[in-house]
Coordinates of C-alpha atoms and ligand atoms in Angstrom, one line a residue:
M288 CA 27.2 4.0 -14.5
N289 CA 28.5 1.6 -17.1
R290 CA 25.7 0.0 -19.0
R291 CA 26.4 -2.2 -22.0
R292 CA 24.8 -0.4 -25.0
L293 CA 22.1 -1.9 -27.1
V294 CA 21.4 -1.2 -30.8
V295 CA 18.0 -2.4 -32.2
G296 CA 17.0 -2.2 -35.8
N297 CA 13.4 -1.5 -36.5
W298 CA 12.8 -2.7 -40.0
K299 CA 9.2 -1.5 -39.9
M300 CA 7.2 -2.8 -43.0
H301 CA 10.3 -3.2 -45.1
G302 CA 12.0 -6.3 -46.5
S303 CA 11.7 -9.3 -48.7
R304 CA 13.2 -12.7 -48.3
P305 CA 16.3 -12.0 -50.5
A306 CA 16.8 -8.5 -49.1
N307 CA 16.6 -9.8 -45.5
A308 CA 19.1 -12.5 -46.3
A309 CA 21.6 -10.0 -47.7
L310 CA 21.0 -7.6 -44.8
L311 CA 21.4 -10.2 -42.1
D312 CA 24.5 -11.6 -43.9
G313 CA 26.0 -8.2 -44.0
I314 CA 25.5 -7.8 -40.2
L315 CA 26.8 -11.2 -39.4
Q316 CA 29.8 -10.8 -41.6
A317 CA 30.7 -7.6 -39.8
R318 CA 30.3 -9.4 -36.4
P319 CA 29.6 -6.2 -34.4
V320 CA 31.0 -6.8 -30.9
G321 CA 31.2 -4.7 -27.8
C322 CA 27.5 -3.9 -27.7
E323 CA 24.2 -5.8 -27.8
V324 CA 22.5 -6.0 -31.2
A325 CA 19.0 -7.0 -32.2
V326 CA 16.7 -6.7 -35.2
C327 CA 13.0 -6.3 -34.9
V328 CA 11.5 -7.6 -38.2
P329 CA 8.0 -8.0 -39.6
F330 CA 6.1 -11.0 -38.2
P331 CA 6.3 -13.1 -41.4
Y332 CA 10.0 -13.0 -41.4
L333 CA 10.6 -13.9 -37.7
S334 CA 11.0 -17.6 -38.3
E335 CA 13.6 -17.2 -41.1
T336 CA 15.4 -14.5 -39.2
A337 CA 15.6 -16.8 -36.2
A338 CA 17.0 -19.6 -38.3
T339 CA 19.7 -17.3 -39.7
L340 CA 20.6 -15.6 -36.4
V341 CA 20.5 -18.6 -34.0
G342 CA 23.9 -19.3 -32.6
S343 CA 25.1 -15.7 -33.3
D344 CA 25.3 -12.7 -30.9
V345 CA 22.6 -10.9 -32.8
R346 CA 19.1 -11.2 -31.2
W347 CA 15.8 -10.8 -32.9
G348 CA 12.3 -9.5 -32.0
A349 CA 9.0 -8.2 -33.2
Q350 CA 7.6 -4.8 -33.7
D351 CA 4.4 -5.3 -31.7
C352 CA 2.8 -7.8 -29.4
S353 CA -0.9 -8.5 -28.5
A354 CA -2.0 -7.7 -25.0
H355 CA -4.1 -10.9 -25.2
E356 CA -2.9 -14.4 -24.6
Q357 CA -5.0 -16.0 -27.4
G358 CA -8.5 -16.0 -28.8
A359 CA -10.6 -14.2 -31.4
Y360 CA -8.2 -11.3 -32.2
T361 CA -7.8 -11.5 -36.0
G362 CA -4.5 -10.2 -37.1
E363 CA -2.9 -10.1 -33.7
V364 CA 0.2 -12.0 -32.6
S365 CA 0.6 -13.1 -29.0
A366 CA 3.6 -13.1 -26.8
V367 CA 3.4 -16.9 -26.5
M368 CA 4.0 -17.0 -30.3
L369 CA 6.9 -14.6 -30.1
A370 CA 8.5 -16.6 -27.4
E371 CA 8.0 -19.7 -29.4
L372 CA 10.0 -18.1 -32.2
G373 CA 12.8 -17.2 -29.8
C374 CA 12.1 -13.5 -29.8
R375 CA 14.2 -11.6 -27.2
Y376 CA 12.4 -8.3 -27.8
A377 CA 9.1 -6.8 -28.8
I378 CA 8.7 -3.1 -29.6
V379 CA 5.5 -1.8 -28.0
G380 CA 4.0 1.7 -28.3
H381 CA 5.9 2.8 -31.3
S382 CA 4.6 6.3 -32.3
E383 CA 3.4 4.9 -35.6
R384 CA 1.2 2.4 -33.9
R385 CA 0.0 5.0 -31.3
A386 CA -0.9 7.4 -34.1
M387 CA -2.2 5.0 -36.8
H388 CA -3.8 2.4 -34.6
A389 CA -5.0 4.7 -31.8
E390 CA -3.0 2.7 -29.2
S391 CA -3.6 4.2 -25.8
D392 CA -1.0 4.4 -23.0
Q393 CA -2.9 1.7 -21.1
L394 CA -3.0 -0.6 -24.2
V395 CA 0.8 -0.1 -24.6
A396 CA 1.3 -1.0 -21.0
D397 CA -0.8 -4.1 -21.3
K398 CA 1.2 -5.2 -24.3
A399 CA 4.4 -4.7 -22.4
K400 CA 3.0 -6.8 -19.5
A401 CA 2.0 -9.6 -21.9
A402 CA 5.4 -9.7 -23.5
L403 CA 7.2 -9.7 -20.2
G404 CA 5.0 -12.4 -18.9
R405 CA 6.4 -14.7 -21.6
G406 CA 10.0 -13.7 -21.2
V407 CA 10.0 -11.3 -24.1
T408 CA 11.6 -8.0 -23.2
P409 CA 9.3 -5.1 -24.2
I410 CA 11.0 -2.1 -25.8
V411 CA 8.6 0.6 -24.7
C412 CA 8.6 3.7 -26.9
V413 CA 7.7 7.1 -25.6
G414 CA 8.0 10.5 -27.3
E415 CA 6.3 13.8 -27.9
T416 CA 5.1 15.3 -31.2
L417 CA 6.4 18.5 -32.5
A418 CA 3.3 20.4 -31.4
Q419 CA 3.7 19.0 -27.9
R420 CA 7.4 20.0 -27.8
E421 CA 6.6 23.5 -29.0
A422 CA 3.8 23.8 -26.4
G423 CA 6.3 22.9 -23.7
Q424 CA 4.6 19.5 -23.0
T425 CA 7.5 17.1 -23.7
E426 CA 8.1 16.3 -20.0
A427 CA 4.4 15.8 -19.2
V428 CA 3.8 13.6 -22.3
V429 CA 6.8 11.2 -21.9
K430 CA 6.1 10.9 -18.1
R431 CA 2.5 10.1 -18.7
Q432 CA 3.3 7.5 -21.3
L433 CA 6.0 5.8 -19.1
S434 CA 3.9 6.1 -15.9
A435 CA 1.2 3.8 -17.4
V436 CA 3.8 1.1 -18.1
I437 CA 5.5 1.5 -14.7
H438 CA 2.1 1.1 -12.9
T439 CA 1.0 -1.9 -15.0
L440 CA 4.3 -3.7 -14.7
A441 CA 4.7 -2.9 -11.0
H442 CA 7.6 -4.8 -9.5
C443 CA 8.7 -6.0 -13.0
A444 CA 9.1 -2.5 -14.3
G445 CA 12.9 -2.8 -14.1
E446 CA 12.8 -5.5 -16.7
M447 CA 11.7 -3.3 -19.7
V448 CA 13.8 -1.4 -22.1
V449 CA 12.6 2.2 -22.7
A450 CA 13.1 4.0 -26.0
Y451 CA 12.8 7.8 -26.2
E452 CA 11.7 8.5 -29.7
P453 CA 10.6 12.1 -30.4
V454 CA 7.9 11.8 -33.0
W455 CA 9.3 14.8 -34.9
A456 CA 12.6 13.1 -35.3
I457 CA 11.4 9.7 -36.7
G458 CA 12.1 9.2 -40.3
T459 CA 12.5 13.0 -40.9
G460 CA 16.3 13.2 -40.9
L461 CA 16.0 15.7 -38.1
S462 CA 17.5 14.0 -35.0
A463 CA 17.2 15.5 -31.5
S464 CA 20.5 17.0 -30.5
P465 CA 22.5 15.0 -28.0
E466 CA 21.7 17.6 -25.4
Q467 CA 18.0 17.6 -26.2
A468 CA 17.9 13.8 -26.0
Q469 CA 20.0 13.6 -22.8
A470 CA 17.6 16.0 -21.1
V471 CA 14.7 13.8 -21.7
H472 CA 16.6 10.6 -20.9
A473 CA 17.6 12.1 -17.6
L474 CA 13.9 12.8 -16.8
L475 CA 13.0 9.2 -17.7
R476 CA 15.9 7.8 -15.6
A477 CA 14.7 9.8 -12.6
Q478 CA 11.1 8.5 -13.1
L479 CA 12.4 4.9 -13.4
R480 CA 14.6 5.4 -10.2
A481 CA 11.5 6.2 -8.2
A482 CA 9.9 2.9 -9.4
A483 CA 12.6 0.3 -9.9
P484 CA 15.4 -0.4 -7.5
H485 CA 17.9 -1.1 -10.3
A486 CA 16.9 1.8 -12.6
D487 CA 20.6 2.7 -13.0
V488 CA 21.2 -0.5 -15.0
M489 CA 18.1 -0.2 -17.1
K490 CA 18.6 0.7 -20.8
I491 CA 17.1 3.8 -22.2
L492 CA 17.5 3.9 -26.0
Y493 CA 17.3 7.0 -28.2
G494 CA 15.5 6.7 -31.6
G495 CA 14.9 9.3 -34.3
S496 CA 17.1 9.6 -37.4
V497 CA 20.1 8.0 -35.8
K498 CA 22.8 7.7 -38.5
P499 CA 26.4 6.7 -38.6
D500 CA 27.5 10.3 -38.4
N501 CA 25.4 11.3 -35.3
A502 CA 25.4 8.0 -33.4
L503 CA 28.6 8.5 -31.4
A504 CA 27.6 12.0 -30.1
L505 CA 24.2 10.7 -29.0
F506 CA 25.5 7.5 -27.4
S507 CA 28.2 9.5 -25.5
Q508 CA 25.5 11.1 -23.4
P509 CA 25.4 9.7 -19.9
D510 CA 21.8 8.4 -20.0
I511 CA 21.7 7.2 -23.6
D512 CA 22.3 3.5 -23.7
G513 CA 22.1 2.8 -27.4
G514 CA 19.6 3.3 -30.2
L515 CA 16.4 2.2 -31.8
I516 CA 17.2 2.5 -35.5
G517 CA 14.7 2.8 -38.3
G518 CA 15.8 3.8 -41.8
A519 CA 19.5 3.2 -41.1
S520 CA 18.9 -0.3 -40.0
L521 CA 18.0 -1.3 -43.5
K522 CA 21.5 -0.9 -44.8
A523 CA 24.0 -3.3 -43.3
A524 CA 26.9 -0.9 -43.6
D525 CA 25.0 1.9 -41.8
F526 CA 23.6 -0.4 -39.1
V527 CA 27.0 -1.9 -38.5
A528 CA 28.6 1.6 -38.3
I529 CA 26.0 2.6 -35.6
C530 CA 26.8 -0.6 -33.7
R531 CA 30.5 0.2 -33.8
A532 CA 29.7 3.7 -32.4
A533 CA 27.8 2.0 -29.6
A534 CA 30.7 -0.2 -28.9
Q535 CA 33.1 2.7 -28.2
Ligands
LIG729 C1 11.9 4.2 -35.6 O1 11.0 4.0 -36.4 O2 11.9 3.6 -34.5 C2 13.0 5.2 -36.0 C3 13.8 5.6 -35.0 O3 13.1 5.5 -37.3 P1 14.3 6.4 -38.0 O4 15.6 5.9 -37.4 O5 14.1 6.1 -39.4 O6 14.0 7.8 -37.6

């Protein structure tokens, strides 16, 4: 199955106005073609990022999205607001938010639903911790996390992007091997097939210490459709090199 690959930068809580301008300029100058490219930036930088990227092939998005439409939710940002800023994507359920903000599977699913309801594609992150992997629980954990989203999105489940991000590989420099990642992606694809008629064209990204030197091997796996890139998305040269690997 030929799926156009997608590479998404997750800037996390990094950046400054001058640093962002230089990074986006580096990406735009390189004009990565042959794959889809997006950057998910901190909320305060969305407006300026949108102004810089509008008219280019590079999309932008957020790193979270409230499950609520509007109201007394101090600090939250709604899908309506993200849509207003032209966001194509919103990452939901990143392991840092699941761990540090106690986000449950159902809350992540509700966030995905809120995003999709406003035309913002949720990038739903799933992944096991090292302890869970060592206890042989990887399959059960990722299936449980994805299942909550599938049930909540119901007939719209096919509209999301899924990102498999083993927690032990995020920011550690220790990537899953292409075979380890593919094994989980195949499980997720099978789960999606049972729920969405066009699961074969859905994108399942891999995230966790993707770098220019391991990207091609990961992206060559049959069920890996691109990457969610943390650290390496902060250097234009590295991010562009990863995009080029995805375009091969
Ligand atoms: C991430 O935070 O989504 C991520 C994949 O980070 P890194 O690439 O730095 O491991």
